[in-house]
mmCIF file of C-alpha atoms in Angstrom:
data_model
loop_
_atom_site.group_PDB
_atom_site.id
_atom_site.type_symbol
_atom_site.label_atom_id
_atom_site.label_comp_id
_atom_site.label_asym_id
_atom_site.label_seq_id
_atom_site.Cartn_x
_atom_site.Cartn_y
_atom_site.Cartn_z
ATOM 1 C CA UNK A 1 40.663 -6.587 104.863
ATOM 2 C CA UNK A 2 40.618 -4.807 101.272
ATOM 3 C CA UNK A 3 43.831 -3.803 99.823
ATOM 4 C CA UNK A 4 44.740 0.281 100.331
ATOM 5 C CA UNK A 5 44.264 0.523 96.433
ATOM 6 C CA UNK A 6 40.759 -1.534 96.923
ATOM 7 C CA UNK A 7 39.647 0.843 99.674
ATOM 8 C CA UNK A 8 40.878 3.926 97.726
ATOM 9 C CA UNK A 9 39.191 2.994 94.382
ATOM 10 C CA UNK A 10 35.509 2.715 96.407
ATOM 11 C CA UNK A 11 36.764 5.763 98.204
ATOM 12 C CA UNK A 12 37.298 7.099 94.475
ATOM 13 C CA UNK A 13 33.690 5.977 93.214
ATOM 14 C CA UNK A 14 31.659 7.541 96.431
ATOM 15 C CA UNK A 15 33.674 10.871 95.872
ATOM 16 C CA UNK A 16 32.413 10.997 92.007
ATOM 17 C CA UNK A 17 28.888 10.135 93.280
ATOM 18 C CA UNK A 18 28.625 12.715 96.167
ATOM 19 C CA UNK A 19 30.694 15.718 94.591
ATOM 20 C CA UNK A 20 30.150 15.095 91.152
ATOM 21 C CA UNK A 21 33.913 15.275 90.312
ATOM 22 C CA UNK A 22 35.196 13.328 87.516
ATOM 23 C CA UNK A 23 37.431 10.139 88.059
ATOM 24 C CA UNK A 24 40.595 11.585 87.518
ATOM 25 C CA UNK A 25 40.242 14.919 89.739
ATOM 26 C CA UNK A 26 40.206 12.578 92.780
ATOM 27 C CA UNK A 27 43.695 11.841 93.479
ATOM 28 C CA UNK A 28 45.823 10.947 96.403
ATOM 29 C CA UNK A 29 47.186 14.388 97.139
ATOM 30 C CA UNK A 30 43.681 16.033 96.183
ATOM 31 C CA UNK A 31 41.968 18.043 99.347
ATOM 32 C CA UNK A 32 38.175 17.798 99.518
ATOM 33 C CA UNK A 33 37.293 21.067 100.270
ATOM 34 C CA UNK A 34 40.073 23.069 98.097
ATOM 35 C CA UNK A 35 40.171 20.806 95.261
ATOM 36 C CA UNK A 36 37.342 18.775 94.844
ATOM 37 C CA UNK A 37 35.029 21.689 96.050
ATOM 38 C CA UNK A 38 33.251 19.979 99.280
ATOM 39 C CA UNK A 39 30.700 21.612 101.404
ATOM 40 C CA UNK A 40 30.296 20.787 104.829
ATOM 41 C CA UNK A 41 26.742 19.194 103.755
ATOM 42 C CA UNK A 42 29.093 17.113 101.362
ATOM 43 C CA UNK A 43 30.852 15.175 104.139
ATOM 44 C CA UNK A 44 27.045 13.664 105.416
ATOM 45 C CA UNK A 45 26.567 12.769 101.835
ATOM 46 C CA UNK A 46 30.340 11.396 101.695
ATOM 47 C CA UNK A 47 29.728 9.499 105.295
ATOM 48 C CA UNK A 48 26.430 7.894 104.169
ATOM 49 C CA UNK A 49 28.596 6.484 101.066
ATOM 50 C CA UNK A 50 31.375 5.221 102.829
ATOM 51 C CA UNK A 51 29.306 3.630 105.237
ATOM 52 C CA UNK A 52 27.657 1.308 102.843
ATOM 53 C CA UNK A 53 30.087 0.741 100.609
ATOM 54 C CA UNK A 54 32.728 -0.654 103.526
ATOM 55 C CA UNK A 55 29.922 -1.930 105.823
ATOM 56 C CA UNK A 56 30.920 0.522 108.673
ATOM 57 C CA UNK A 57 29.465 2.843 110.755
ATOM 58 C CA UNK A 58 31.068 6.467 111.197
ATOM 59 C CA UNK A 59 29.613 8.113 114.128
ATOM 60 C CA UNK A 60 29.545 11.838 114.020
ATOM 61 C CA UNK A 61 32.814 13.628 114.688
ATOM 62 C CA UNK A 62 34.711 10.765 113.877
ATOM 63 C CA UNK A 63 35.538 11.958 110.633
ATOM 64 C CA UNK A 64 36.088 15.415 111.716
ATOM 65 C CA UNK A 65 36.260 16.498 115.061
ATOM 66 C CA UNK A 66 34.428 19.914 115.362
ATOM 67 C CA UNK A 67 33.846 19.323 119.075
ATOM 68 C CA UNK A 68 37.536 19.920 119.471
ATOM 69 C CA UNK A 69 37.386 23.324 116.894
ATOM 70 C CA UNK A 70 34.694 24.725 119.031
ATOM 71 C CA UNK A 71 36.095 24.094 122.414
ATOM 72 C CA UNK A 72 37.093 26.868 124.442
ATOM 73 C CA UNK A 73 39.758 24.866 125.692
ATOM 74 C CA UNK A 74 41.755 23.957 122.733
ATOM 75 C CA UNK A 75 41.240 27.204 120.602
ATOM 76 C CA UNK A 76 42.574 30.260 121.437
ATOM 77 C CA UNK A 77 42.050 33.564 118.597
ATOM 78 C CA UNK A 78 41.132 31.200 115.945
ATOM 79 C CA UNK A 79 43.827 28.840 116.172
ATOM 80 C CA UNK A 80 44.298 25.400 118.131
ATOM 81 C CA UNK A 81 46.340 25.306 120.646
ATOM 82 C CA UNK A 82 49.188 22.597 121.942
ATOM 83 C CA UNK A 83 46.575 21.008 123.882
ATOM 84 C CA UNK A 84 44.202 20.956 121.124
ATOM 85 C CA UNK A 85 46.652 19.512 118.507
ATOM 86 C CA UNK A 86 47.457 16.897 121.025
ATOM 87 C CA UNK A 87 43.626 15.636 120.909
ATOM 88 C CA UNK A 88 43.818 16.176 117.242
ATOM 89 C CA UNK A 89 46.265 13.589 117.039
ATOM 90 C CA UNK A 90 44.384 11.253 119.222
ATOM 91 C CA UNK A 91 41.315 11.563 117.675
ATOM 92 C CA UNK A 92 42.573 11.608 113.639
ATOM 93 C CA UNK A 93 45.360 9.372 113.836
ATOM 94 C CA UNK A 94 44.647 8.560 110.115
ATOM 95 C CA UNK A 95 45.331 12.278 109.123
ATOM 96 C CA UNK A 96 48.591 13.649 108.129
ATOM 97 C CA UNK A 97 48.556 16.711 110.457
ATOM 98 C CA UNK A 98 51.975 18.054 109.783
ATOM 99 C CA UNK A 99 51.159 20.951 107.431
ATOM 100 C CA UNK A 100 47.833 21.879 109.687
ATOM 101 C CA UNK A 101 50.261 22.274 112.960
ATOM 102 C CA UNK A 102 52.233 24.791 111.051
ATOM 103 C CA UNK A 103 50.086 27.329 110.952
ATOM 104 C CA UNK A 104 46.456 25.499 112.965
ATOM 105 C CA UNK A 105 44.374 28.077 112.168
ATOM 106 C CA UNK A 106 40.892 26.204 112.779
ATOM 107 C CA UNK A 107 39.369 26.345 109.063
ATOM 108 C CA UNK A 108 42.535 25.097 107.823
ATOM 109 C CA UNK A 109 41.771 22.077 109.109
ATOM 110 C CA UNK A 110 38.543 21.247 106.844
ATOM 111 C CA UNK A 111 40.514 22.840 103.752
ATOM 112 C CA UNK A 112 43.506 20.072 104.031
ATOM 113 C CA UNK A 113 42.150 17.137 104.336
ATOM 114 C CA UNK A 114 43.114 15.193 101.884
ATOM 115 C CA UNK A 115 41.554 12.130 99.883
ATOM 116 C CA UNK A 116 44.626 9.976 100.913
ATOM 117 C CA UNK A 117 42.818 11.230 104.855
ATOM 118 C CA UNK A 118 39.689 9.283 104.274
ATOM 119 C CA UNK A 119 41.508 6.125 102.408
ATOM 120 C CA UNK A 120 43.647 5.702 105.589
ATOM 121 C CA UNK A 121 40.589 6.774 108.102
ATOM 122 C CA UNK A 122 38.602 3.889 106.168
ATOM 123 C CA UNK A 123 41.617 1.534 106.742
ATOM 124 C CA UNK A 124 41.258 2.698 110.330
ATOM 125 C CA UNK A 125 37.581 1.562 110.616
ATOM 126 C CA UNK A 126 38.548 -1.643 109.091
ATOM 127 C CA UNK A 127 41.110 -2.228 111.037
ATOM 128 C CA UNK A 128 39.401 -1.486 114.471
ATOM 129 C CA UNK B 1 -0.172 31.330 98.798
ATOM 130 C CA UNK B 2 1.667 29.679 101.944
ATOM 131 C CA UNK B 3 4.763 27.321 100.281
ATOM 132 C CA UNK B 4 2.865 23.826 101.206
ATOM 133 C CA UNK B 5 3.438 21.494 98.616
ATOM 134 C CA UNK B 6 1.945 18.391 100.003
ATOM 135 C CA UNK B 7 -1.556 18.173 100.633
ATOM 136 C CA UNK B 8 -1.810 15.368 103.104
ATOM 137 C CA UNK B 9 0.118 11.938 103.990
ATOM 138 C CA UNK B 10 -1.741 8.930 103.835
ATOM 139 C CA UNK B 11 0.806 7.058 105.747
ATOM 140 C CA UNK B 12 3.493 8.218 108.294
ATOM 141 C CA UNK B 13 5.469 5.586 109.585
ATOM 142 C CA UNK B 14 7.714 6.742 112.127
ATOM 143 C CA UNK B 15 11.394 5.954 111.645
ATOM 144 C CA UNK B 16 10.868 4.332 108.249
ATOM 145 C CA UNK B 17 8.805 5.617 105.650
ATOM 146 C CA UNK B 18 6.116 8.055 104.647
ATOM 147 C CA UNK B 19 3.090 8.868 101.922
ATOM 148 C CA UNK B 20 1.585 11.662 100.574
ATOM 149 C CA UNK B 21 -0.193 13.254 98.169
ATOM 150 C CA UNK B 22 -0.573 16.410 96.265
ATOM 151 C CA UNK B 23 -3.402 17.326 93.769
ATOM 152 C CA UNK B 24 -2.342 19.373 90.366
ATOM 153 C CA UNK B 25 -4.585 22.430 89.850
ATOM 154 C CA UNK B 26 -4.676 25.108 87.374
ATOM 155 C CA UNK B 27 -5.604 27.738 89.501
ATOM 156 C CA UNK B 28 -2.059 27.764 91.340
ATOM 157 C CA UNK B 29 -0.250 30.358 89.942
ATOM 158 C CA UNK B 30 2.856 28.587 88.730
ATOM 159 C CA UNK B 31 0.781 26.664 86.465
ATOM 160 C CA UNK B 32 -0.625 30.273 84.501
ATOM 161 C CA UNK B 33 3.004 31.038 83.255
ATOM 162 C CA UNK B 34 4.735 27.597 83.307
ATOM 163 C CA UNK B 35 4.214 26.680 80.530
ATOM 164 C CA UNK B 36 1.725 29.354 78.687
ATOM 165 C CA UNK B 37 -0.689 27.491 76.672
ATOM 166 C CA UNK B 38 0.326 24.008 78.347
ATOM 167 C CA UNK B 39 0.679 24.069 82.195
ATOM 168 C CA UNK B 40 2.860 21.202 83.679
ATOM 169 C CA UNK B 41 3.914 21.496 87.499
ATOM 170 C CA UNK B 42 7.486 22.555 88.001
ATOM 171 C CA UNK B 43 9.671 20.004 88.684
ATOM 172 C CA UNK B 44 11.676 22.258 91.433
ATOM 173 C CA UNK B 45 8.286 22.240 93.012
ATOM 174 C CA UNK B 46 8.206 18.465 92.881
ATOM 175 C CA UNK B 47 11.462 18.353 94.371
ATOM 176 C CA UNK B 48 9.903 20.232 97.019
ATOM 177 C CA UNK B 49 7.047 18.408 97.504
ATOM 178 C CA UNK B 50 8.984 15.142 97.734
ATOM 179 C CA UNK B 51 11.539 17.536 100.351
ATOM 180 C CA UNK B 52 8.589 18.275 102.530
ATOM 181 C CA UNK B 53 7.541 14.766 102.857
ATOM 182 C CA UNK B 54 10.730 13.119 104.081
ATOM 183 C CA UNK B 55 12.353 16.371 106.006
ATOM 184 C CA UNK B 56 8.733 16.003 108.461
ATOM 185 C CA UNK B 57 9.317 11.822 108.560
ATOM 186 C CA UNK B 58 13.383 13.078 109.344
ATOM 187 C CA UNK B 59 12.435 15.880 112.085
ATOM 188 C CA UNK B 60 10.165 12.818 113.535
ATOM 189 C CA UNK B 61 12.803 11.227 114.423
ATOM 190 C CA UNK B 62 14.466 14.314 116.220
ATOM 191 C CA UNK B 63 11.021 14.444 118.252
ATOM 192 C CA UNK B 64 9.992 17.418 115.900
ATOM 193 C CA UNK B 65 12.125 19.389 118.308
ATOM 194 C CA UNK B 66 14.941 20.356 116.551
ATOM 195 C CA UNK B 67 15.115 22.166 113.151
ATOM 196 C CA UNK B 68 15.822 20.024 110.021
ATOM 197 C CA UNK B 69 16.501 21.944 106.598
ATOM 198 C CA UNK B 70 17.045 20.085 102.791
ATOM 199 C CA UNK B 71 20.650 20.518 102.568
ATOM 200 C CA UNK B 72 21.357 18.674 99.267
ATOM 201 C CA UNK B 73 19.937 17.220 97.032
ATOM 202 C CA UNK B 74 22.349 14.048 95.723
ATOM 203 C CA UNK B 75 20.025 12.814 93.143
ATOM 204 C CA UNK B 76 16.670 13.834 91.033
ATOM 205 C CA UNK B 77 15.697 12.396 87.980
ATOM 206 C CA UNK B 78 12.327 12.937 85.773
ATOM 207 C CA UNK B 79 10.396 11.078 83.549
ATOM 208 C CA UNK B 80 7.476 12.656 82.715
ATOM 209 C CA UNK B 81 5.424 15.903 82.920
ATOM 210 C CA UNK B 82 2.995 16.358 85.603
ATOM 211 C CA UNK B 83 -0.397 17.855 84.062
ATOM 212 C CA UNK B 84 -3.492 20.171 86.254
ATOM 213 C CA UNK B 85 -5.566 17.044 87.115
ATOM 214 C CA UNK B 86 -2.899 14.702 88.363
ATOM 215 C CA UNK B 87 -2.568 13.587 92.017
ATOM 216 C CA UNK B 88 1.332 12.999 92.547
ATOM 217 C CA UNK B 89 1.431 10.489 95.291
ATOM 218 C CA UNK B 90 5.076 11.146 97.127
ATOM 219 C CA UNK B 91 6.810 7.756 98.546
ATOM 220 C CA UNK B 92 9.609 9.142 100.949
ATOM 221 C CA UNK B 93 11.834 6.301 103.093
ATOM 222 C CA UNK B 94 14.462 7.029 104.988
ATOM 223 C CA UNK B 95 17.927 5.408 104.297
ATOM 224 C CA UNK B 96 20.312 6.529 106.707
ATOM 225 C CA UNK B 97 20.075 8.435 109.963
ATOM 226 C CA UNK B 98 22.390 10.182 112.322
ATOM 227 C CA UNK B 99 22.895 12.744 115.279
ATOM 228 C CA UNK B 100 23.864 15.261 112.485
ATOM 229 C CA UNK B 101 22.117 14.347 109.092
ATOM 230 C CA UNK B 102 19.995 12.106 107.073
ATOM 231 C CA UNK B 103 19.365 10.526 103.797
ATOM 232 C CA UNK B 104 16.282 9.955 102.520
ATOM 233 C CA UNK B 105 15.488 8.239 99.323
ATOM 234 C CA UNK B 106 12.090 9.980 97.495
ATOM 235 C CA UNK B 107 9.951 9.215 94.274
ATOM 236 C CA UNK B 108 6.923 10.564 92.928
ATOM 237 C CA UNK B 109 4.365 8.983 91.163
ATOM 238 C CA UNK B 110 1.412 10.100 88.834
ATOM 239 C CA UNK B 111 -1.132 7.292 89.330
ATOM 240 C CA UNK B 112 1.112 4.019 88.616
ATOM 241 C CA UNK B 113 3.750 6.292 86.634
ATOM 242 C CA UNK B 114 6.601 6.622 87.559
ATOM 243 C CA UNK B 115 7.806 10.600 87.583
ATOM 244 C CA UNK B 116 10.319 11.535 89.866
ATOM 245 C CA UNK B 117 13.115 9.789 91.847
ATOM 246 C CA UNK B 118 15.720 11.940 94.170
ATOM 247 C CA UNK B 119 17.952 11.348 97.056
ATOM 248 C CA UNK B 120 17.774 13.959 99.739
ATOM 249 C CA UNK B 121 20.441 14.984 102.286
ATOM 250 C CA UNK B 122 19.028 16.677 105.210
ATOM 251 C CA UNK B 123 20.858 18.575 108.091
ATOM 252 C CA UNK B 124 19.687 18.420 111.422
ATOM 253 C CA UNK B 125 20.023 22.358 113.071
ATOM 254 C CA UNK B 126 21.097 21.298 116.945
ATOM 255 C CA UNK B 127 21.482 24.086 119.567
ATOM 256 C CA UNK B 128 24.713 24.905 119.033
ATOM 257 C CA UNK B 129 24.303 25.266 114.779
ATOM 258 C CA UNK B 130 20.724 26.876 115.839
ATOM 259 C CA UNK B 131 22.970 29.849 117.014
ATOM 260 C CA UNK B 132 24.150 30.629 113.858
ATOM 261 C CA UNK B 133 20.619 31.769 112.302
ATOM 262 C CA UNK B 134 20.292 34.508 114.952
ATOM 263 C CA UNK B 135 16.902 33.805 115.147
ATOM 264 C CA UNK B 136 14.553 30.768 115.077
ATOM 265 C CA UNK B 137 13.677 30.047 111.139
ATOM 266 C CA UNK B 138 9.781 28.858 112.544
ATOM 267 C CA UNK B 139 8.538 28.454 115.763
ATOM 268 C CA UNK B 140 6.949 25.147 117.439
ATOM 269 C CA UNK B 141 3.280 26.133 117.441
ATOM 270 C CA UNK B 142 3.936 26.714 113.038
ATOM 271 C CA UNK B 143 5.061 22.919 112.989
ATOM 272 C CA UNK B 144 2.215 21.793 115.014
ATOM 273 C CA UNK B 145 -0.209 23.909 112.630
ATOM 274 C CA UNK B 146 1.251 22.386 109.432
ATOM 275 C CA UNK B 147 1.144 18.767 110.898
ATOM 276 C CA UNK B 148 -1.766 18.592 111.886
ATOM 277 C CA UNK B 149 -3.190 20.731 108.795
ATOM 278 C CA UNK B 150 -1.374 17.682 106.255
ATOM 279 C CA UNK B 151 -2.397 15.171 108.804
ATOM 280 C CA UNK B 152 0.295 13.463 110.198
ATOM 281 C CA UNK B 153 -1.558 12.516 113.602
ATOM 282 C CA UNK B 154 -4.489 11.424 111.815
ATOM 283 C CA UNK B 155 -2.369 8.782 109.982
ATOM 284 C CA UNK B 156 1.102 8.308 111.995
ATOM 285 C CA UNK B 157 1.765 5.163 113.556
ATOM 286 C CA UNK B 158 4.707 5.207 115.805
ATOM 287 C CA UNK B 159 7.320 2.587 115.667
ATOM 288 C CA UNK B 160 5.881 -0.035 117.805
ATOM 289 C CA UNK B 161 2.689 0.254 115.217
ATOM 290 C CA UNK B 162 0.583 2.645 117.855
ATOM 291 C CA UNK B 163 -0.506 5.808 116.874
ATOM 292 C CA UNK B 164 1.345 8.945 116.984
ATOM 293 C CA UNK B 165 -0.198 11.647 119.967
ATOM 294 C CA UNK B 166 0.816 15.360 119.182
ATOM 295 C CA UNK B 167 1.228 15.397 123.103
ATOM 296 C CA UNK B 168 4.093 13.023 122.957
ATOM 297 C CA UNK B 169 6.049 15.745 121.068
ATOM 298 C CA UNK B 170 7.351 19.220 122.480
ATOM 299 C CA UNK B 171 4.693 21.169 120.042
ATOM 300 C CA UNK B 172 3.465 23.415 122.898
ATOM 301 C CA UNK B 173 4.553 27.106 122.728
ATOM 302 C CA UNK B 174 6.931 28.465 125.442
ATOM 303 C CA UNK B 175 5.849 31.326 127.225
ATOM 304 C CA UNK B 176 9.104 33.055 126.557
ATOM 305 C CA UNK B 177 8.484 32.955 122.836
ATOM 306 C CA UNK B 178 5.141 33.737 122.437
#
């Protein structure tokens, strides 16, 4: 199993290859869609990288689970509810959540995930 | 002038790869203005042609039932200029496919020059993203005109190397949308 600094720096190089950002701009702390300017067409781009650069296989929704932001069940008025956060958690235990259950307005979601997300949800895959 | 920019495939290879062709002439109209005095074929339009081969070999493997669009294009790089005369012969294979999305690497070659290499993200449309159009962006009986006008039946071989039947895909019209 790669080190977390070997699994961020391939994180880092399929990042500058699907956004087009330069080395630097992808930090830790850096979100994908508020920083580093990600589209939602980005993260298919971003998945295909990841996938052959770790030998993995991300199946949709793994990444981010828009089943959950588009059921009935867990949103109410645009936000997630309690039981919706508590699938969340199941489902993205590689996420730091904290700030998004503050105020879990469903597009937040999307706009915090952060690149330090996808090092640990790669760590995740490798560890499964 | 309908926006077709292949003229037919050669080869359709279900799940895998795809080849096609499209003849340069100087009576399209981009070719009068692009460039005055020494026509050379767009390369947006190349990109397109090279689009419209792998996004049919990508909505194959959705059964042609579902609506695939080009959502990015990751990569395109040019060598050359493409003069009225040429045949660009488009080599699409697909890299990576998913419930959601595929990658498709593309190039496009002027006899045994190399002119064009891309790699093309495309989006699969489900029923629940469908929704979000309002209204259907073509309609089944269009796909099964423009397949069967660049040839894909004539040519396709299915995965098990037998050929592709237009009746094992849902091409027919529904009554409600006629």
């Amino acid at each position: 199993m790669p080190s977390e600094e070997e699994i961020f720096e391939k994180v880092r190089e399929a990042l500058v290859d699907a956004l087009g950002v330069d080395d630097d701009e992808v930090t830790a702390t850096a979100t994908l869609q508020g920083d580093l300017d990600a589209e939602s067409i980005d993260f298919l781009d971003i998945v295909f990288r990841l996938e052959k650069a770790f030998d993995i296989k991300i199946e949709r929704g793994e990444l981010f689970p828009e089943d959950i932001l588009t059921n009935a069940d867990y949103v109410q008025d645009g936000k997630v509810n309690e039981a919706g956060i508590v699938k969340l958690r199941e489902r993205m235990p590689f996420a730091d959540l904290t700030k998004f259950e503050a105020e879990p307005v469903v597009q937040n979601l999307g706009q915090q995930l952060t690149v330090k997300d996808m090092v640990n949800f790669v760590a995740y895959k490798l560890a499964a | 002038m309908r926006w077709f920019w292949i003229d037919r495939f050669t080869e359709f290879a279900c799940g895998s790869h795809a080849v096609a062709v499209k003849g340069v002439s100087l009576s399209e109209d981009h070719m009068h203005d692009h460039m005055l005095g020494y026509p050379i074929m767009p390369n947006s339009l190349v990109t397109e042609g090279m689009a419209q081969a792998g996004g049919l070999l990508v909505s194959e493997t959705y059964s042609f039932s579902e609506l695939v669009v080009l959502g990015k294009i990751a990569k395109a790089e040019f060598f050359t200029c493409v003069r009225n005369g040429d045949q660009l012969t488009y080599r699409v294979k697909i890299e990576w496919v998913r419930g959601d999305g595929a990658a498709v690497k593309a190039t496009a070659h002027v006899g045994d020059k190399l002119h064009a290499e891309a790699l093309l993200f495309y989006a699969r449309l489900d029923e629940e993203t469908d929704g979000l159009f309002g209204t259907r962006l073509f309609r089944p009986r269009d796909l099964r005109h423009w397949l069967s006008l660049v040839g894909v039946f004539e040519v396709g071989l299915k995965a098990d190397g037998t050929p592709m039947q237009e009746s094992d895909y849902p091409l027919e019209e529904c009554a409600a949308e006629v």
